[in-house]
Amino acid sequence: MTKWTTADIPSQSGRTAVVTGANTGLGLETAKALAARGAHVVLAVRDTEKGKRAADEITAAHPEAAVSVQSLDLGSLRSVRTAAEALKADFPRIDLLINNAGVMYPPKQTTEDGFELTFGTNHLGHFALTGLLLENVLAAPNSRVVTVSSQGHRIRAAIHFDDLQWERSYSRVGAYGQSKLSNLLFTYELQRRLDTRDAIAVAAHPGVSNTELMRHLHLPPVFNPLVGVLTQSPTMGALPTLRAATDPTVRGGQYFGPSGLGEIRGYPELVTSSAQSRDVDLARRLWTVSEELTGVAFPL
């Protein structure tokens, strides 16, 4: 299939999709497209006021859309547990869990639980949320967990088990690379553990998309004209996630990204990830550490 677009999304009527970070950027575009095709979309966001404005934007464009807002701060395991309990009560079946939210290159900070912000938000928060919601995901036929990674998983990326929280030294690029590599290791290990179950785990990356995620890059003004040339819109950047979430031909453990040169821009297609991201022993070790740090054990 060439030039896969939102027109190729099959009906999502009767399905529930939980999208983290859905008040802006890629998450908002993902939520819009799913709502337009009939899904009940839950915007799981840290700022609920922004979430409500995003929900209003979606329903203004699609008056028949079913949209809910759920408070979720991935930097707080307390918030993750509270949100998961609310979602489990409200939605006995969750057809799509889209782990989209993230931070990139922030100054060194820690989460409420003392984790380095990038690793704690991008990986541990989503790991915990997925584990806590997995029974509801498994209750839905043909359900999927889609986790958004990045080409950053190839750049200065390693799992620093001797200093996961970057307490000895801090590299914005290295911390982001660790978190995005973790996203892929998590996806592939989750797929192995799902085994023959109906649910699948899939990953995607948006190429280089011009969203708020880039706010910590602090590029000099002279580079502003290049941003539009070298990046793609959030609408295009969301397509790999949407294909991973809805294309009937998708199989567990696959990875989707833009089709253009360097996977920077373009329509979504099946892409490959680094050899390191496919390391089974590394994935199992990260899984065990993630369970210990979050206190969340998966019901598998």
Tab-separated table of C-alpha atoms in Angstrom:
chain	number	residue	atom	x	y	z
A	1	MET	CA	0.000	0.000	0.000
A	2	THR	CA	1.355	3.436	-0.923
A	3	LYS	CA	0.473	6.794	0.561
A	4	TRP	CA	-1.588	5.454	3.458
A	5	THR	CA	-3.747	8.275	4.854
A	6	THR	CA	-6.577	8.791	7.313
A	7	ALA	CA	-8.952	7.857	4.477
A	8	ASP	CA	-7.669	4.292	4.907
A	9	ILE	CA	-8.715	4.063	8.576
A	10	PRO	CA	-11.553	1.544	8.842
A	11	SER	CA	-14.585	2.336	10.948
A	12	GLN	CA	-13.753	2.571	14.657
A	13	SER	CA	-17.392	2.612	15.732
A	14	GLY	CA	-17.905	0.882	19.064
A	15	ARG	CA	-14.209	1.011	19.925
A	16	THR	CA	-12.548	2.912	22.769
A	17	ALA	CA	-9.166	4.558	22.291
A	18	VAL	CA	-7.088	6.025	25.120
A	19	VAL	CA	-4.469	8.468	23.806
A	20	THR	CA	-1.888	9.964	26.161
A	21	GLY	CA	-0.755	13.525	25.533
A	22	ALA	CA	-3.747	14.114	23.290
A	23	ASN	CA	-4.286	17.818	23.947
A	24	THR	CA	-1.741	18.980	21.381
A	25	GLY	CA	0.524	17.944	18.510
A	26	LEU	CA	0.674	14.330	17.402
A	27	GLY	CA	-1.668	13.141	20.146
A	28	LEU	CA	-4.361	15.628	19.192
A	29	GLU	CA	-4.122	14.714	15.512
A	30	THR	CA	-4.309	11.027	16.420
A	31	ALA	CA	-7.372	11.634	18.578
A	32	LYS	CA	-9.061	13.721	15.873
A	33	ALA	CA	-8.656	11.013	13.246
A	34	LEU	CA	-9.909	8.221	15.517
A	35	ALA	CA	-12.912	10.274	16.665
A	36	ALA	CA	-13.756	11.109	13.056
A	37	ARG	CA	-13.947	7.380	12.324
A	38	GLY	CA	-16.325	6.715	15.221
A	39	ALA	CA	-14.095	5.751	18.163
A	40	HIS	CA	-14.829	6.955	21.691
A	41	VAL	CA	-11.558	8.768	22.313
A	42	VAL	CA	-10.214	9.452	25.795
A	43	LEU	CA	-7.747	12.320	25.962
A	44	ALA	CA	-5.412	11.324	28.802
A	45	VAL	CA	-3.616	14.573	29.600
A	46	ARG	CA	-1.711	16.329	32.365
A	47	ASP	CA	-3.482	19.662	31.843
A	48	THR	CA	-7.209	18.944	31.844
A	49	GLU	CA	-8.131	22.513	30.849
A	50	LYS	CA	-6.091	22.110	27.668
A	51	GLY	CA	-7.649	18.684	27.313
A	52	LYS	CA	-11.146	20.167	27.445
A	53	ARG	CA	-10.228	22.725	24.789
A	54	ALA	CA	-8.871	19.910	22.607
A	55	ALA	CA	-12.091	17.937	23.133
A	56	ASP	CA	-14.113	20.996	22.116
A	57	GLU	CA	-11.977	21.339	18.991
A	58	ILE	CA	-12.653	17.738	18.042
A	59	THR	CA	-16.404	17.917	18.638
A	60	ALA	CA	-16.627	21.228	16.768
A	61	ALA	CA	-15.214	19.483	13.702
A	62	HIS	CA	-17.117	16.239	14.321
A	63	PRO	CA	-20.336	16.952	16.273
A	64	GLU	CA	-21.147	13.261	16.600
A	65	ALA	CA	-17.755	12.418	18.115
A	66	ALA	CA	-17.549	10.869	21.588
A	67	VAL	CA	-14.645	12.441	23.470
A	68	SER	CA	-13.687	12.242	27.154
A	69	VAL	CA	-10.890	13.852	29.151
A	70	GLN	CA	-8.899	11.968	31.797
A	71	SER	CA	-6.335	13.572	34.076
A	72	LEU	CA	-2.983	11.802	33.762
A	73	ASP	CA	0.489	12.917	34.789
A	74	LEU	CA	2.947	10.300	33.576
A	75	GLY	CA	5.574	11.823	35.842
A	76	SER	CA	3.656	10.653	38.896
A	77	LEU	CA	2.976	6.989	39.611
A	78	ARG	CA	0.264	8.143	41.999
A	79	SER	CA	-1.462	9.950	39.116
A	80	VAL	CA	-0.955	6.962	36.800
A	81	ARG	CA	-2.630	4.636	39.303
A	82	THR	CA	-5.512	7.056	39.895
A	83	ALA	CA	-6.072	7.502	36.164
A	84	ALA	CA	-5.893	3.760	35.549
A	85	GLU	CA	-8.490	3.048	38.212
A	86	ALA	CA	-10.844	5.628	36.685
A	87	LEU	CA	-10.326	4.303	33.155
A	88	LYS	CA	-10.800	0.687	34.236
A	89	ALA	CA	-14.091	1.596	35.898
A	90	ASP	CA	-15.374	3.685	32.993
A	91	PHE	CA	-14.218	1.461	30.131
A	92	PRO	CA	-14.339	-2.309	30.776
A	93	ARG	CA	-12.904	-2.786	27.273
A	94	ILE	CA	-10.114	-0.623	25.873
A	95	ASP	CA	-9.525	-1.375	22.213
A	96	LEU	CA	-6.596	0.977	21.637
A	97	LEU	CA	-4.062	2.229	24.157
A	98	ILE	CA	-1.817	4.748	22.427
A	99	ASN	CA	1.254	5.687	24.455
A	100	ASN	CA	1.986	8.963	22.716
A	101	ALA	CA	2.931	11.567	25.349
A	102	GLY	CA	6.547	12.453	25.896
A	103	VAL	CA	9.228	15.022	26.603
A	104	MET	CA	12.414	15.687	24.636
A	105	TYR	CA	15.652	17.327	25.757
A	106	PRO	CA	14.379	19.083	28.901
A	107	PRO	CA	16.818	20.512	31.457
A	108	LYS	CA	17.660	17.925	34.089
A	109	GLN	CA	14.620	17.352	36.285
A	110	THR	CA	13.115	14.525	38.300
A	111	THR	CA	9.586	13.215	38.523
A	112	GLU	CA	7.492	13.088	41.659
A	113	ASP	CA	8.936	9.633	42.293
A	114	GLY	CA	12.545	10.697	41.832
A	115	PHE	CA	13.039	9.330	38.310
A	116	GLU	CA	14.894	11.324	35.675
A	117	LEU	CA	12.106	13.192	33.884
A	118	THR	CA	12.605	11.864	30.350
A	119	PHE	CA	12.970	8.201	31.346
A	120	GLY	CA	10.263	8.499	33.993
A	121	THR	CA	7.740	10.080	31.626
A	122	ASN	CA	8.488	8.489	28.275
A	123	HIS	CA	9.072	4.944	29.498
A	124	LEU	CA	8.223	4.236	33.142
A	125	GLY	CA	4.942	6.174	33.145
A	126	HIS	CA	3.720	4.390	30.039
A	127	PHE	CA	5.019	1.033	31.261
A	128	ALA	CA	3.001	1.416	34.462
A	129	LEU	CA	-0.120	2.685	32.686
A	130	THR	CA	-0.058	-0.212	30.215
A	131	GLY	CA	0.364	-2.789	32.946
A	132	LEU	CA	-2.466	-1.343	35.004
A	133	LEU	CA	-4.849	-1.197	32.018
A	134	LEU	CA	-3.829	-4.434	30.341
A	135	GLU	CA	-6.721	-6.542	31.658
A	136	ASN	CA	-9.151	-4.100	30.043
A	137	VAL	CA	-7.135	-4.115	26.833
A	138	LEU	CA	-7.176	-7.917	26.780
A	139	ALA	CA	-10.955	-7.844	27.275
A	140	ALA	CA	-11.411	-6.171	23.869
A	141	PRO	CA	-11.177	-8.220	20.662
A	142	ASN	CA	-8.343	-7.304	18.294
A	143	SER	CA	-6.988	-4.719	20.725
A	144	ARG	CA	-3.649	-2.952	20.368
A	145	VAL	CA	-1.055	-1.164	22.463
A	146	VAL	CA	0.754	1.362	20.282
A	147	THR	CA	3.821	3.082	21.693
A	148	VAL	CA	5.416	6.088	19.983
A	149	SER	CA	9.191	5.897	19.738
A	150	SER	CA	11.610	8.024	17.697
A	151	GLN	CA	14.645	7.927	15.478
A	152	GLY	CA	16.259	9.165	18.677
A	153	HIS	CA	16.441	5.502	19.707
A	154	ARG	CA	19.506	5.324	17.438
A	155	ILE	CA	21.301	8.440	18.734
A	156	ARG	CA	23.615	8.017	21.735
A	157	ALA	CA	21.118	5.436	22.917
A	158	ALA	CA	21.846	2.820	25.568
A	159	ILE	CA	20.153	1.506	28.692
A	160	HIS	CA	22.388	2.778	31.498
A	161	PHE	CA	21.534	0.208	34.151
A	162	ASP	CA	24.360	1.533	36.324
A	163	ASP	CA	22.832	5.042	36.256
A	164	LEU	CA	19.292	4.905	34.832
A	165	GLN	CA	18.359	8.216	36.464
A	166	TRP	CA	21.426	10.100	35.202
A	167	GLU	CA	22.541	11.002	38.723
A	168	ARG	CA	26.283	10.998	37.958
A	169	SER	CA	26.062	13.046	34.789
A	170	TYR	CA	23.281	14.226	32.491
A	171	SER	CA	22.988	14.296	28.718
A	172	ARG	CA	19.744	15.558	27.212
A	173	VAL	CA	20.416	13.620	24.016
A	174	GLY	CA	21.491	10.487	25.850
A	175	ALA	CA	18.490	10.582	28.199
A	176	TYR	CA	16.101	10.951	25.279
A	177	GLY	CA	17.841	8.153	23.365
A	178	GLN	CA	17.574	5.866	26.398
A	179	SER	CA	13.852	6.570	26.761
A	180	LYS	CA	13.039	6.013	23.094
A	181	LEU	CA	15.109	2.826	22.977
A	182	SER	CA	13.175	1.742	26.068
A	183	ASN	CA	9.892	2.338	24.226
A	184	LEU	CA	10.912	-0.145	21.536
A	185	LEU	CA	12.383	-2.723	23.905
A	186	PHE	CA	9.123	-2.527	25.871
A	187	THR	CA	6.961	-2.945	22.754
A	188	TYR	CA	8.834	-5.976	21.474
A	189	GLU	CA	8.961	-7.654	24.889
A	190	LEU	CA	5.267	-6.957	25.475
A	191	GLN	CA	4.492	-8.601	22.140
A	192	ARG	CA	6.507	-11.665	23.116
A	193	ARG	CA	4.632	-11.898	26.418
A	194	LEU	CA	1.244	-11.443	24.747
A	195	ASP	CA	2.198	-14.510	22.705
A	196	THR	CA	-0.953	-15.998	21.148
A	197	ARG	CA	-3.415	-13.588	22.754
A	198	ASP	CA	-5.734	-11.513	20.592
A	199	ALA	CA	-4.043	-8.229	21.572
A	200	ILE	CA	-0.866	-7.008	19.866
A	201	ALA	CA	1.849	-4.478	20.663
A	202	VAL	CA	3.081	-2.189	17.896
A	203	ALA	CA	5.435	0.802	17.702
A	204	ALA	CA	5.613	3.889	15.512
A	205	HIS	CA	7.646	7.027	15.076
A	206	PRO	CA	6.626	10.365	13.529
A	207	GLY	CA	9.811	11.308	11.719
A	208	VAL	CA	10.657	14.920	12.441
A	209	SER	CA	7.401	16.723	13.181
A	210	ASN	CA	7.018	20.373	14.061
A	211	THR	CA	5.280	20.121	17.434
A	212	GLU	CA	5.662	21.440	20.972
A	213	LEU	CA	7.962	18.504	21.675
A	214	MET	CA	10.726	20.546	20.010
A	215	ARG	CA	10.431	23.469	22.417
A	216	HIS	CA	13.600	22.550	24.330
A	217	LEU	CA	15.795	22.569	21.213
A	218	HIS	CA	16.315	26.344	21.509
A	219	LEU	CA	17.375	26.748	17.896
A	220	PRO	CA	18.841	30.134	16.892
A	221	PRO	CA	16.380	32.239	14.836
A	222	VAL	CA	18.561	31.771	11.755
A	223	PHE	CA	17.390	28.126	11.630
A	224	ASN	CA	13.672	28.972	11.689
A	225	PRO	CA	13.272	28.864	7.876
A	226	LEU	CA	14.766	25.365	7.869
A	227	VAL	CA	12.251	24.028	10.371
A	228	GLY	CA	9.444	24.078	7.820
A	229	VAL	CA	11.632	22.445	5.199
A	230	LEU	CA	13.085	19.690	7.375
A	231	THR	CA	9.982	18.824	9.384
A	232	GLN	CA	6.464	17.682	8.616
A	233	SER	CA	3.148	18.722	10.073
A	234	PRO	CA	1.619	17.023	13.102
A	235	THR	CA	-1.110	15.729	10.786
A	236	MET	CA	1.477	13.847	8.725
A	237	GLY	CA	3.527	12.920	11.787
A	238	ALA	CA	0.518	11.177	13.344
A	239	LEU	CA	-0.003	8.872	10.361
A	240	PRO	CA	2.487	6.153	11.428
A	241	THR	CA	0.747	5.927	14.813
A	242	LEU	CA	-2.667	5.799	13.190
A	243	ARG	CA	-1.602	3.097	10.765
A	244	ALA	CA	-0.089	1.049	13.595
A	245	ALA	CA	-3.353	1.446	15.506
A	246	THR	CA	-5.895	0.749	12.767
A	247	ASP	CA	-4.509	-0.941	9.642
A	248	PRO	CA	-6.008	-4.466	9.611
A	249	THR	CA	-2.813	-5.888	8.072
A	250	VAL	CA	-0.597	-4.834	10.988
A	251	ARG	CA	1.062	-7.605	12.982
A	252	GLY	CA	2.376	-7.568	16.520
A	253	GLY	CA	5.937	-6.365	16.979
A	254	GLN	CA	5.955	-4.222	13.840
A	255	TYR	CA	7.307	-0.662	13.663
A	256	PHE	CA	5.982	2.110	11.414
A	257	GLY	CA	7.533	5.392	10.339
A	258	PRO	CA	7.653	7.860	7.419
A	259	SER	CA	8.645	6.507	4.026
A	260	GLY	CA	10.868	9.401	2.939
A	261	LEU	CA	14.645	9.769	2.966
A	262	GLY	CA	15.991	9.093	6.440
A	263	GLU	CA	12.416	8.486	7.637
A	264	ILE	CA	12.163	12.234	8.292
A	265	ARG	CA	9.009	12.875	6.289
A	266	GLY	CA	6.479	10.984	4.246
A	267	TYR	CA	3.584	8.590	4.349
A	268	PRO	CA	3.743	5.704	6.845
A	269	GLU	CA	5.289	2.369	6.036
A	270	LEU	CA	6.843	-0.583	7.823
A	271	VAL	CA	10.360	0.392	8.950
A	272	THR	CA	13.189	-1.240	10.888
A	273	SER	CA	14.665	-0.338	14.259
A	274	SER	CA	18.193	-0.740	15.563
A	275	ALA	CA	19.720	-4.115	16.367
A	276	GLN	CA	19.997	-2.984	19.984
A	277	SER	CA	16.223	-2.484	20.174
A	278	ARG	CA	15.774	-6.154	19.203
A	279	ASP	CA	18.077	-7.482	21.923
A	280	VAL	CA	15.891	-9.955	23.838
A	281	ASP	CA	18.147	-10.167	26.907
A	282	LEU	CA	18.303	-6.374	27.135
A	283	ALA	CA	14.522	-6.139	26.867
A	284	ARG	CA	13.955	-8.723	29.590
A	285	ARG	CA	16.386	-6.996	31.935
A	286	LEU	CA	14.720	-3.618	31.328
A	287	TRP	CA	11.297	-5.182	31.917
A	288	THR	CA	12.361	-6.591	35.281
A	289	VAL	CA	13.885	-3.279	36.379
A	290	SER	CA	10.786	-1.394	35.197
A	291	GLU	CA	8.526	-3.637	37.266
A	292	GLU	CA	10.732	-3.050	40.308
A	293	LEU	CA	10.819	0.728	39.859
A	294	THR	CA	7.083	1.149	39.186
A	295	GLY	CA	5.732	-1.620	41.399
A	296	VAL	CA	3.544	-2.742	38.472
A	297	ALA	CA	3.413	-6.391	37.452
A	298	PHE	CA	1.705	-7.277	34.190
A	299	PRO	CA	-1.143	-9.837	34.287
A	300	LEU	CA	0.478	-12.092	31.702
